[in-house]
Short mmCIF file of C-alpha atoms and ligand atoms in Angstrom, two decimals:
data_model
loop_
_atom_site.label_atom_id
_atom_site.label_comp_id
_atom_site.label_asym_id
_atom_site.label_seq_id
_atom_site.Cartn_x
_atom_site.Cartn_y
_atom_site.Cartn_z
CA UNK A 1 0.11 -0.04 0.02
CA UNK A 2 1.07 3.52 -0.47
CA UNK A 3 2.49 5.75 2.32
CA UNK A 4 -1.02 7.46 2.55
CA UNK A 5 -2.83 4.70 2.85
CA UNK A 6 -0.35 3.44 6.00
CA UNK A 7 -0.62 6.30 7.55
CA UNK A 8 -4.79 5.95 7.77
CA UNK A 9 -4.91 2.72 8.68
CA UNK A 10 -1.97 3.30 11.61
CA UNK A 11 -3.79 6.50 12.21
CA UNK A 12 -7.26 4.17 12.85
CA UNK A 13 -5.46 1.46 14.39
CA UNK A 14 -3.21 2.56 16.90
CA UNK A 15 -4.69 5.75 18.43
CA UNK A 16 -1.64 7.80 19.77
CA UNK A 17 0.03 6.52 16.77
CA UNK A 18 -2.33 8.96 15.13
CA UNK A 19 0.36 11.58 14.46
CA UNK A 20 0.93 10.53 10.77
CA UNK A 21 3.79 11.70 8.15
CA UNK A 22 4.06 15.73 7.18
CA UNK A 23 1.11 14.97 4.56
CA UNK A 24 -1.24 14.99 7.73
CA UNK A 25 0.67 17.42 9.29
CA UNK A 26 2.34 16.11 11.54
CA UNK A 27 5.30 16.98 10.31
CA UNK A 28 8.18 15.81 13.05
CA UNK A 29 6.67 13.05 14.08
CA UNK A 30 6.28 11.54 10.75
CA UNK A 31 9.91 11.91 10.32
CA UNK A 32 10.24 9.77 12.99
CA UNK A 33 8.29 6.90 12.16
CA UNK A 34 9.03 7.08 8.73
CA UNK A 35 12.73 6.39 9.80
CA UNK A 36 11.30 3.66 11.67
CA UNK A 37 9.00 1.77 9.24
CA UNK A 38 12.33 1.54 7.42
CA UNK A 39 13.66 -0.05 10.39
CA UNK A 40 15.25 -3.75 10.31
CA UNK A 41 15.99 -6.52 12.04
CA UNK A 42 19.18 -8.76 10.96
CA UNK A 43 17.16 -11.71 9.87
CA UNK A 44 20.19 -13.83 8.86
CA UNK A 45 21.42 -13.37 11.95
CA UNK A 46 18.56 -14.97 14.24
CA UNK A 47 18.23 -17.77 11.83
CA UNK A 48 22.64 -18.38 12.87
CA UNK A 49 20.93 -17.97 16.51
CA UNK A 50 18.39 -20.55 16.34
CA UNK A 51 21.00 -23.06 14.75
CA UNK A 52 23.58 -22.62 17.26
CA UNK A 53 21.12 -22.68 20.10
CA UNK A 54 19.77 -25.85 18.92
CA UNK A 55 23.11 -27.79 19.65
CA UNK A 56 21.82 -27.75 23.58
CA UNK A 57 20.16 -30.21 23.82
CA UNK A 58 19.98 -31.71 20.23
CA UNK A 59 18.20 -35.23 19.81
CA UNK A 60 19.21 -37.80 17.15
CA UNK A 61 15.94 -36.52 15.47
CA UNK A 62 17.01 -32.82 14.34
CA UNK A 63 15.13 -31.44 16.75
CA UNK A 64 15.71 -30.40 20.99
CA UNK A 65 14.70 -32.16 24.23
CA UNK A 66 15.75 -29.18 26.17
CA UNK A 67 13.53 -30.00 29.07
CA UNK A 68 13.56 -27.31 32.68
CA UNK A 69 15.62 -27.89 34.65
CA UNK A 70 17.92 -30.34 32.82
CA UNK A 71 21.60 -29.74 32.38
CA UNK A 72 21.07 -28.42 28.74
CA UNK A 73 18.49 -25.65 29.42
CA UNK A 74 21.27 -24.43 32.01
CA UNK A 75 23.65 -24.55 29.05
CA UNK A 76 20.94 -23.10 26.31
CA UNK A 77 20.90 -20.26 28.88
CA UNK A 78 23.85 -19.70 29.38
CA UNK A 79 24.01 -19.10 25.26
CA UNK A 80 21.38 -17.09 25.70
CA UNK A 81 22.33 -14.89 28.58
CA UNK A 82 25.62 -14.39 25.87
CA UNK A 83 23.70 -12.70 22.92
CA UNK A 84 21.52 -10.90 25.42
CA UNK A 85 24.40 -9.17 27.05
CA UNK A 86 25.99 -8.85 23.44
CA UNK A 87 22.57 -7.05 22.07
CA UNK A 88 23.57 -4.62 25.11
CA UNK A 89 20.89 -6.00 27.83
CA UNK A 90 21.78 -5.78 31.54
CA UNK A 91 20.35 -9.19 32.42
CA UNK A 92 19.46 -10.86 36.03
CA UNK A 93 17.41 -13.78 37.07
CA UNK A 94 14.58 -13.48 38.84
CA UNK A 95 13.57 -15.63 41.93
CA UNK A 96 11.58 -17.87 39.59
CA UNK A 97 13.94 -18.39 37.72
CA UNK A 98 13.16 -15.79 34.60
CA UNK A 99 15.70 -14.43 32.78
CA UNK A 100 15.66 -10.83 32.32
CA UNK A 101 17.66 -8.20 29.84
CA UNK A 102 17.42 -4.97 30.81
CA UNK A 103 17.96 -1.85 28.48
CA UNK A 104 17.01 1.96 30.20
CA UNK A 105 14.59 3.95 27.90
CA UNK A 106 14.65 7.80 28.04
CA UNK A 107 11.86 8.27 30.07
CA UNK A 108 12.03 7.58 33.53
CA UNK A 109 9.20 8.36 34.57
CA UNK A 110 7.89 4.66 31.70
CA UNK A 111 7.37 1.66 32.30
CA UNK A 112 8.54 -0.55 30.77
CA UNK A 113 7.74 -2.74 27.74
CA UNK A 114 8.30 -6.81 27.88
CA UNK A 115 8.23 -8.97 25.46
CA UNK A 116 10.35 -12.49 24.57
CA UNK A 117 8.90 -16.42 25.10
CA UNK A 118 10.53 -19.43 26.47
CA UNK A 119 13.78 -21.48 25.21
CA UNK A 120 12.85 -24.85 27.26
CA UNK A 121 11.09 -27.94 24.72
CA UNK A 122 9.02 -30.89 25.70
CA UNK A 123 10.61 -34.06 25.67
CA UNK A 124 11.78 -34.85 22.13
CA UNK A 125 10.79 -31.27 20.75
CA UNK A 126 11.91 -28.71 17.87
CA UNK A 127 14.05 -25.80 17.23
CA UNK A 128 11.17 -23.37 16.96
CA UNK A 129 8.95 -23.59 19.63
CA UNK A 130 9.63 -20.84 21.96
CA UNK A 131 13.33 -20.12 20.34
CA UNK A 132 12.22 -17.66 17.51
CA UNK A 133 10.60 -15.18 19.84
CA UNK A 134 13.38 -15.23 22.58
CA UNK A 135 15.95 -15.08 19.84
CA UNK A 136 13.88 -12.28 18.10
CA UNK A 137 13.36 -10.64 20.78
CA UNK A 138 16.91 -10.25 21.49
CA UNK A 139 17.90 -9.23 18.01
CA UNK A 140 14.78 -6.36 17.98
CA UNK A 141 17.29 -5.07 21.42
CA UNK A 142 20.19 -5.60 19.14
CA UNK A 143 18.89 -3.33 16.21
CA UNK A 144 17.95 -0.81 18.57
CA UNK A 145 21.57 -0.38 19.95
CA UNK A 146 23.49 -0.54 16.47
CA UNK A 147 20.88 1.38 15.10
CA UNK A 148 21.69 4.10 18.09
CA UNK A 149 17.19 4.05 19.09
CA UNK A 150 16.93 4.79 22.33
CA UNK A 151 13.00 3.99 23.45
CA UNK A 152 10.84 6.34 25.43
CA UNK A 153 9.98 3.52 27.71
CA UNK A 154 12.63 1.13 28.87
CA UNK A 155 12.55 -2.11 27.56
CA UNK A 156 12.75 -5.71 28.90
CA UNK A 157 12.83 -8.84 27.58
CA UNK A 158 11.95 -11.63 29.16
CA UNK A 159 12.80 -15.54 28.53
CA UNK A 160 10.26 -17.54 30.82
CA UNK A 161 11.44 -20.92 32.89
CA UNK A 162 9.63 -24.26 32.20
CA UNK A 163 6.77 -23.01 30.01
CA UNK A 164 5.95 -26.64 28.16
CA UNK A 165 5.58 -28.01 32.43
CA UNK A 166 3.13 -25.64 32.93
CA UNK A 167 3.99 -21.80 32.54
CA UNK A 168 5.58 -22.05 35.38
CA UNK A 169 8.00 -18.67 35.19
CA UNK A 170 5.16 -16.90 33.82
CA UNK A 171 3.08 -18.04 36.60
CA UNK A 172 5.09 -17.12 39.36
CA UNK A 173 5.42 -13.53 37.50
CA UNK A 174 1.58 -12.96 38.15
CA UNK A 175 1.19 -14.95 41.60
CA UNK A 176 -0.72 -17.57 40.47
CA UNK A 177 1.58 -20.60 41.66
CA UNK A 178 1.04 -22.18 45.08
CA UNK A 179 3.34 -23.25 47.70
CA UNK A 180 2.14 -27.21 46.71
CA UNK A 181 2.43 -26.79 43.21
CA UNK A 182 6.18 -26.33 43.82
CA UNK A 183 6.68 -29.95 44.56
CA UNK A 184 5.30 -30.76 41.56
CA UNK A 185 7.97 -32.84 39.21
CA UNK A 186 8.97 -31.42 36.35
CA UNK A 187 10.05 -33.65 32.74
CA UNK A 188 13.59 -32.81 34.28
CA UNK A 189 13.08 -35.26 37.52
CA UNK A 190 13.65 -32.13 39.79
CA UNK A 191 10.56 -30.38 41.78
CA UNK A 192 9.70 -26.88 40.04
CA UNK A 193 11.09 -25.47 43.21
CA UNK A 194 14.42 -27.40 43.31
CA UNK A 195 14.59 -26.40 39.57
CA UNK A 196 14.20 -22.94 39.83
CA UNK A 197 17.17 -23.12 41.89
CA UNK A 198 19.32 -24.98 40.08
CA UNK A 199 18.72 -22.11 37.35
CA UNK A 200 19.53 -19.08 39.46
CA UNK A 201 16.35 -18.54 41.49
CA UNK A 202 15.13 -18.42 44.92
CA UNK A 203 12.08 -20.13 44.95
CA UNK A 204 11.69 -18.87 49.37
CA UNK A 205 10.86 -15.98 48.15
CA UNK A 206 8.04 -16.73 46.40
CA UNK A 207 6.02 -15.30 48.57
CA UNK A 208 3.74 -12.81 46.60
CA UNK A 209 3.29 -12.00 42.87
CA UNK A 210 6.78 -10.80 41.28
CA UNK A 211 4.97 -8.11 39.27
CA UNK A 212 1.43 -6.51 39.55
CA UNK A 213 -0.95 -4.20 37.25
CA UNK A 214 1.01 -0.94 36.09
CA UNK A 215 4.73 -2.38 36.75
CA UNK A 216 5.24 -2.76 32.99
CA UNK A 217 3.37 -0.65 29.69
CA UNK A 218 2.81 -4.02 27.93
CA UNK A 219 4.09 -7.15 27.06
CA UNK A 220 4.43 -8.90 23.41
CA UNK A 221 5.29 -12.79 22.67
CA UNK A 222 6.18 -13.10 19.36
CA UNK A 223 5.55 -17.43 18.40
CA UNK A 224 5.37 -19.88 15.73
CA UNK A 225 1.64 -20.57 15.11
CA UNK A 226 1.93 -24.65 15.52
CA UNK A 227 -1.09 -24.51 13.37
CA UNK A 228 -1.46 -24.77 10.05
CA UNK A 229 -3.41 -21.94 9.30
CA UNK A 230 -1.25 -19.42 8.09
CA UNK A 231 0.90 -21.68 5.58
CA UNK A 232 -2.58 -22.77 4.38
CA UNK A 233 -3.73 -19.56 3.58
CA UNK A 234 -0.88 -17.87 2.51
CA UNK A 235 -0.46 -15.18 5.33
CA UNK A 236 2.58 -13.96 6.63
CA UNK A 237 1.65 -12.93 10.25
CA UNK A 238 -0.65 -13.57 12.40
CA UNK A 239 -2.40 -11.88 14.93
CA UNK A 240 -3.25 -13.25 17.78
CA UNK A 241 -7.13 -12.89 19.23
CA UNK A 242 -6.89 -14.69 22.42
CA UNK A 243 -5.85 -17.46 23.70
CA UNK A 244 -8.75 -20.26 24.00
CA UNK A 245 -10.10 -21.23 27.37
CA UNK A 246 -10.73 -25.05 28.24
CA UNK A 247 -13.58 -26.81 29.73
CA UNK A 248 -12.76 -30.46 30.64
CA UNK A 249 -15.02 -33.24 31.92
CA UNK A 250 -14.42 -36.87 33.38
CA UNK A 251 -17.12 -39.28 32.24
CA UNK A 252 -18.46 -42.64 33.70
CA UNK A 253 -20.87 -44.35 31.60
CA UNK A 254 -21.85 -47.74 33.85
CA UNK A 255 -23.95 -50.22 31.56
CA UNK A 256 -23.64 -53.95 33.12
CA UNK A 257 -20.65 -56.58 32.36
CA UNK A 258 -22.16 -59.54 30.63
CA UNK A 259 -21.21 -62.60 28.80
CA UNK A 260 -20.56 -61.68 24.90
CA UNK A 261 -21.94 -65.18 23.74
CA UNK A 262 -24.99 -65.70 25.42
CA UNK A 263 -26.48 -62.36 25.86
CA UNK A 264 -28.73 -61.47 23.36
CA UNK A 265 -28.38 -58.01 21.45
CA UNK A 266 -31.61 -56.54 23.06
CA UNK A 267 -30.79 -57.34 26.46
CA UNK A 268 -27.23 -55.93 26.99
CA UNK A 269 -26.44 -52.79 28.70
CA UNK A 270 -23.07 -51.98 26.83
CA UNK A 271 -21.37 -49.17 27.94
CA UNK A 272 -18.77 -48.55 25.49
CA UNK A 273 -21.48 -48.51 22.81
CA UNK A 274 -23.72 -45.76 24.78
CA UNK A 275 -19.93 -44.47 24.78
CA UNK A 276 -19.38 -44.56 20.64
CA UNK A 277 -22.69 -43.13 20.57
CA UNK A 278 -21.10 -40.38 23.12
CA UNK A 279 -18.25 -39.56 21.08
CA UNK A 280 -20.32 -38.99 17.74
CA UNK A 281 -22.83 -36.76 19.34
CA UNK A 282 -19.61 -34.43 20.72
CA UNK A 283 -18.39 -34.23 16.96
CA UNK A 284 -21.69 -33.39 15.34
CA UNK A 285 -22.99 -30.89 18.36
CA UNK A 286 -19.59 -28.83 18.56
CA UNK A 287 -19.66 -28.31 14.38
CA UNK A 288 -23.45 -27.88 14.59
CA UNK A 289 -22.89 -24.23 15.01
CA UNK A 290 -20.34 -21.49 12.80
CA UNK A 291 -16.60 -20.67 14.99
CA UNK A 292 -13.70 -21.73 15.56
CA UNK A 293 -14.27 -24.08 18.57
CA UNK A 294 -13.40 -27.16 18.73
CA UNK A 295 -14.38 -30.97 20.76
CA UNK A 296 -12.48 -33.79 21.77
CA UNK A 297 -12.84 -37.33 23.28
CA UNK A 298 -9.04 -37.95 23.45
CA UNK A 299 -9.18 -40.75 26.58
CA UNK A 300 -10.87 -43.57 27.04
CA UNK A 301 -10.80 -46.73 29.01
CA UNK A 302 -12.76 -49.97 28.83
CA UNK A 303 -13.79 -51.95 31.62
CA UNK A 304 -13.44 -54.76 31.70
CA UNK A 305 -11.27 -54.93 28.33
CA UNK A 306 -11.93 -58.44 27.35
CA UNK A 307 -13.06 -59.70 24.35
CA UNK A 308 -15.61 -62.00 25.53
CA UNK A 309 -17.12 -59.63 28.06
CA UNK A 310 -20.36 -56.93 27.00
CA UNK A 311 -18.39 -53.82 28.82
CA UNK A 312 -19.50 -52.53 31.96
CA UNK A 313 -18.13 -49.58 32.77
CA UNK A 314 -16.05 -46.40 30.36
CA UNK A 315 -14.25 -43.86 31.63
CA UNK A 316 -13.36 -40.70 29.26
CA UNK A 317 -12.68 -36.89 28.59
CA UNK A 318 -15.07 -34.91 27.10
CA UNK A 319 -12.48 -31.11 26.41
CA UNK A 320 -14.13 -27.69 24.69
CA UNK A 321 -11.49 -25.42 23.51
CA UNK A 322 -12.58 -21.91 22.27
CA UNK A 323 -12.07 -18.11 23.02
CA UNK A 324 -15.15 -17.83 24.20
CA UNK A 325 -15.82 -19.17 27.75
CA UNK A 326 -19.89 -18.78 27.92
CA UNK A 327 -20.21 -21.33 24.33
CA UNK A 328 -17.74 -24.09 26.23
CA UNK A 329 -20.22 -23.76 29.00
CA UNK A 330 -22.64 -24.29 26.65
CA UNK A 331 -21.70 -26.76 24.35
CA UNK A 332 -20.26 -28.97 26.88
CA UNK A 333 -24.17 -28.61 29.12
CA UNK A 334 -25.17 -29.69 25.51
CA UNK A 335 -23.05 -32.74 25.38
CA UNK A 336 -24.20 -33.81 28.45
CA UNK A 337 -28.18 -33.59 28.17
CA UNK A 338 -27.85 -35.54 24.80
CA UNK A 339 -26.07 -38.26 26.56
CA UNK A 340 -28.33 -38.87 29.48
CA UNK A 341 -30.61 -39.62 26.38
CA UNK A 342 -28.18 -41.72 24.75
CA UNK A 343 -28.09 -43.66 27.68
CA UNK A 344 -31.68 -44.22 28.47
CA UNK A 345 -31.72 -45.81 24.99
CA UNK A 346 -29.72 -48.76 25.95
CA UNK A 347 -30.34 -49.24 29.95
CA UNK A 348 -27.02 -47.32 30.74
CA UNK A 349 -26.04 -44.41 33.31
CA UNK A 350 -23.67 -41.37 32.41
CA UNK A 351 -21.95 -39.29 34.96
CA UNK A 352 -19.80 -36.08 34.29
CA UNK A 353 -16.67 -34.37 36.01
CA UNK A 354 -16.06 -30.69 34.66
CA UNK A 355 -12.21 -31.07 35.88
CA UNK A 356 -11.29 -27.91 34.23
CA UNK A 357 -12.78 -24.62 33.60
CA UNK A 358 -9.80 -22.42 32.65
CA UNK A 359 -10.82 -19.19 31.17
CA UNK A 360 -9.95 -17.79 28.00
CA UNK A 361 -7.46 -15.31 27.73
CA UNK A 362 -7.98 -12.36 25.08
CA UNK A 363 -5.24 -10.35 23.71
CA UNK A 364 -5.41 -6.66 24.16
CA UNK A 365 -7.22 -5.07 21.71
CA UNK A 366 -5.06 -1.50 21.18
CA UNK A 367 -1.63 -4.23 21.27
CA UNK A 368 -3.91 -6.37 18.48
CA UNK A 369 -4.12 -3.54 16.31
CA UNK A 370 -0.82 -2.40 16.85
CA UNK A 371 1.11 -5.70 15.49
CA UNK A 372 -1.88 -5.31 12.33
CA UNK A 373 -0.87 -1.87 11.57
CA UNK A 374 2.56 -2.64 12.08
CA UNK A 375 2.75 -5.73 10.26
CA UNK A 376 0.72 -4.28 6.96
CA UNK A 377 3.28 -1.04 7.42
CA UNK A 378 5.97 -3.04 6.43
CA UNK A 379 4.56 -4.94 3.81
CA UNK A 380 3.24 -8.39 5.29
CA UNK A 381 -0.55 -10.19 5.20
CA UNK A 382 -2.66 -10.74 8.01
CA UNK A 383 -4.85 -12.76 9.91
CA UNK A 384 -6.44 -12.80 13.50
CA UNK A 385 -6.85 -15.75 14.72
CA UNK A 386 -6.99 -17.51 18.29
CA UNK A 387 -4.29 -19.82 19.37
CA UNK A 388 -5.62 -23.10 20.20
CA UNK A 389 -2.46 -23.68 22.45
CA UNK A 390 -1.38 -22.24 25.96
CA UNK A 391 1.72 -19.58 26.50
CA UNK A 392 3.30 -17.01 29.01
CA UNK A 393 1.21 -14.50 27.08
CA UNK A 394 -1.87 -15.68 28.99
CA UNK A 395 -0.52 -15.35 32.64
CA UNK A 396 1.24 -11.65 31.51
CA UNK A 397 -1.95 -10.39 30.24
CA UNK A 398 -3.63 -10.61 34.38
CA UNK A 399 -1.09 -7.57 34.85
CA UNK A 400 -0.62 -5.45 31.34
CA UNK A 401 -1.82 -5.36 27.77
CA UNK A 402 -1.20 -7.84 25.72
CA UNK A 403 -0.83 -9.53 22.37
CA UNK A 404 0.63 -12.31 20.40
CA UNK A 405 2.63 -12.50 17.33
CA UNK A 406 2.22 -15.05 15.07
CA UNK A 407 4.46 -16.91 12.17
CA UNK A 408 3.96 -19.25 10.11
CA UNK A 409 4.54 -23.34 11.06
CA UNK A 410 5.04 -25.37 7.93
CA UNK A 411 2.36 -28.37 7.49
CA UNK A 412 0.87 -27.01 11.35
CA UNK A 413 4.25 -29.29 12.54
CA UNK A 414 4.66 -28.64 16.33
CA UNK A 415 6.28 -30.36 19.07
CA UNK A 416 8.05 -32.40 16.53
CA UNK A 417 11.75 -32.30 15.59
CA UNK A 418 9.84 -31.94 12.09
CA UNK A 419 8.94 -28.38 13.68
CA UNK A 420 9.67 -25.84 11.48
CA UNK A 421 9.47 -22.20 10.11
CA UNK A 422 11.07 -21.14 7.21
CA UNK A 423 14.10 -18.32 7.29
CA UNK A 424 12.03 -15.51 6.03
CA UNK A 425 8.69 -16.35 8.29
CA UNK A 426 11.23 -16.21 11.15
CA UNK A 427 12.28 -12.40 10.21
CA UNK A 428 9.24 -11.06 9.10
CA UNK A 429 8.20 -12.31 12.19
CA UNK A 430 11.17 -10.83 14.15
CA UNK A 431 10.32 -7.18 11.96
CA UNK A 432 6.84 -7.01 13.28
CA UNK A 433 7.77 -7.36 17.08
CA UNK A 434 10.15 -4.53 16.35
CA UNK A 435 7.97 -2.50 14.59
CA UNK A 436 4.69 -3.01 17.33
CA UNK A 437 7.22 -2.30 20.15
CA UNK A 438 8.26 0.92 18.35
CA UNK A 439 4.40 1.65 17.92
CA UNK A 440 3.82 0.81 21.29
CA UNK A 441 6.43 3.19 22.74
CA UNK A 442 5.48 6.12 20.51
CA UNK A 443 2.16 5.55 22.81
ZN1 LIG B 1 5.88 -23.06 23.22
#
């Protein structure tokens, strides 16, 4: 789009940025904005750093097994802290083991702009989940330093600890962890408590939230999509509307176990037959209305699970995810109502216990708009979409305006050594992060 078009879009999208350019009469700010729109990160350098980071915890399948609190996690963190210092960031480790890299702004009265992600992986994971966001964030800081740009706000790059084991570092930051949580055991075999200590933290000091509302100006996280929407649609950048909520229920179907040879078909109370009808019904109910909601029966166990016995009992799970918490409950209730009918038809009974009711985390509208305007300003296409996976951003959103930028995952593959994001898409994501930080800084 041309500059005039860009200015109008930006003006509409980002309130405080609506100073526009000289054609619109705000000459001084226009010059600054124009200069910054031309600013780019060094994409090759981010991709080289991605390759270098993938050496720590390298697995034989081409990915990494850099699980939280492991020796490899620690080595990767040491490497990345070195990059942070090269980028002009002053590094420290908070009591939860999160790494923070700070750079002062020109206006000491402003709160810091926070951006980052995580570098721990799932066992047998890939080289992009988390790493893209962290290395791009460091590159943004380094670009500011190299180009002599001092933001008005202080900036802080964060590497959250143990994201994959339960977004532990970000929950600690906002005060969402209990004393009991700290005894949970991570994939590395260490408890969260011991793991934090291993990384240089001090869990005894986790008695209050590390950060509160008002401590930051905003948080922005760049991450790979982990789904295939952007690649399929040929879109450069995803603007995340929110991280879906999760409703999960445990279901028990009670029937009657009896001889599979001697019990006539019309005398059976087959719990598995009822459960199979339930699974079909869930799919029907969830797809019956427009929207991006998803519903899954992902776990099932049959008792007694023998070839010659009619299944007398089935336990299973029902999970529904959406950006709208009320819709999750409504669809869940509909499935439960329908289940009762299925039970009445074949002499079985269904009972449900809701085990999860995780609220959706809606990203801040003004940050979403800043991301969209920033991507468009550098000629990239965008699409609004929800995140079906959890992220640190969902917790940070409790204390500060928050947004997420997605870049395409090839084939929608993630949590796998086959996870891949093209170098150009990594660079695009980093450039949108850079422009978004500048846009938020101008506010
Ligand atoms: Zn991640």
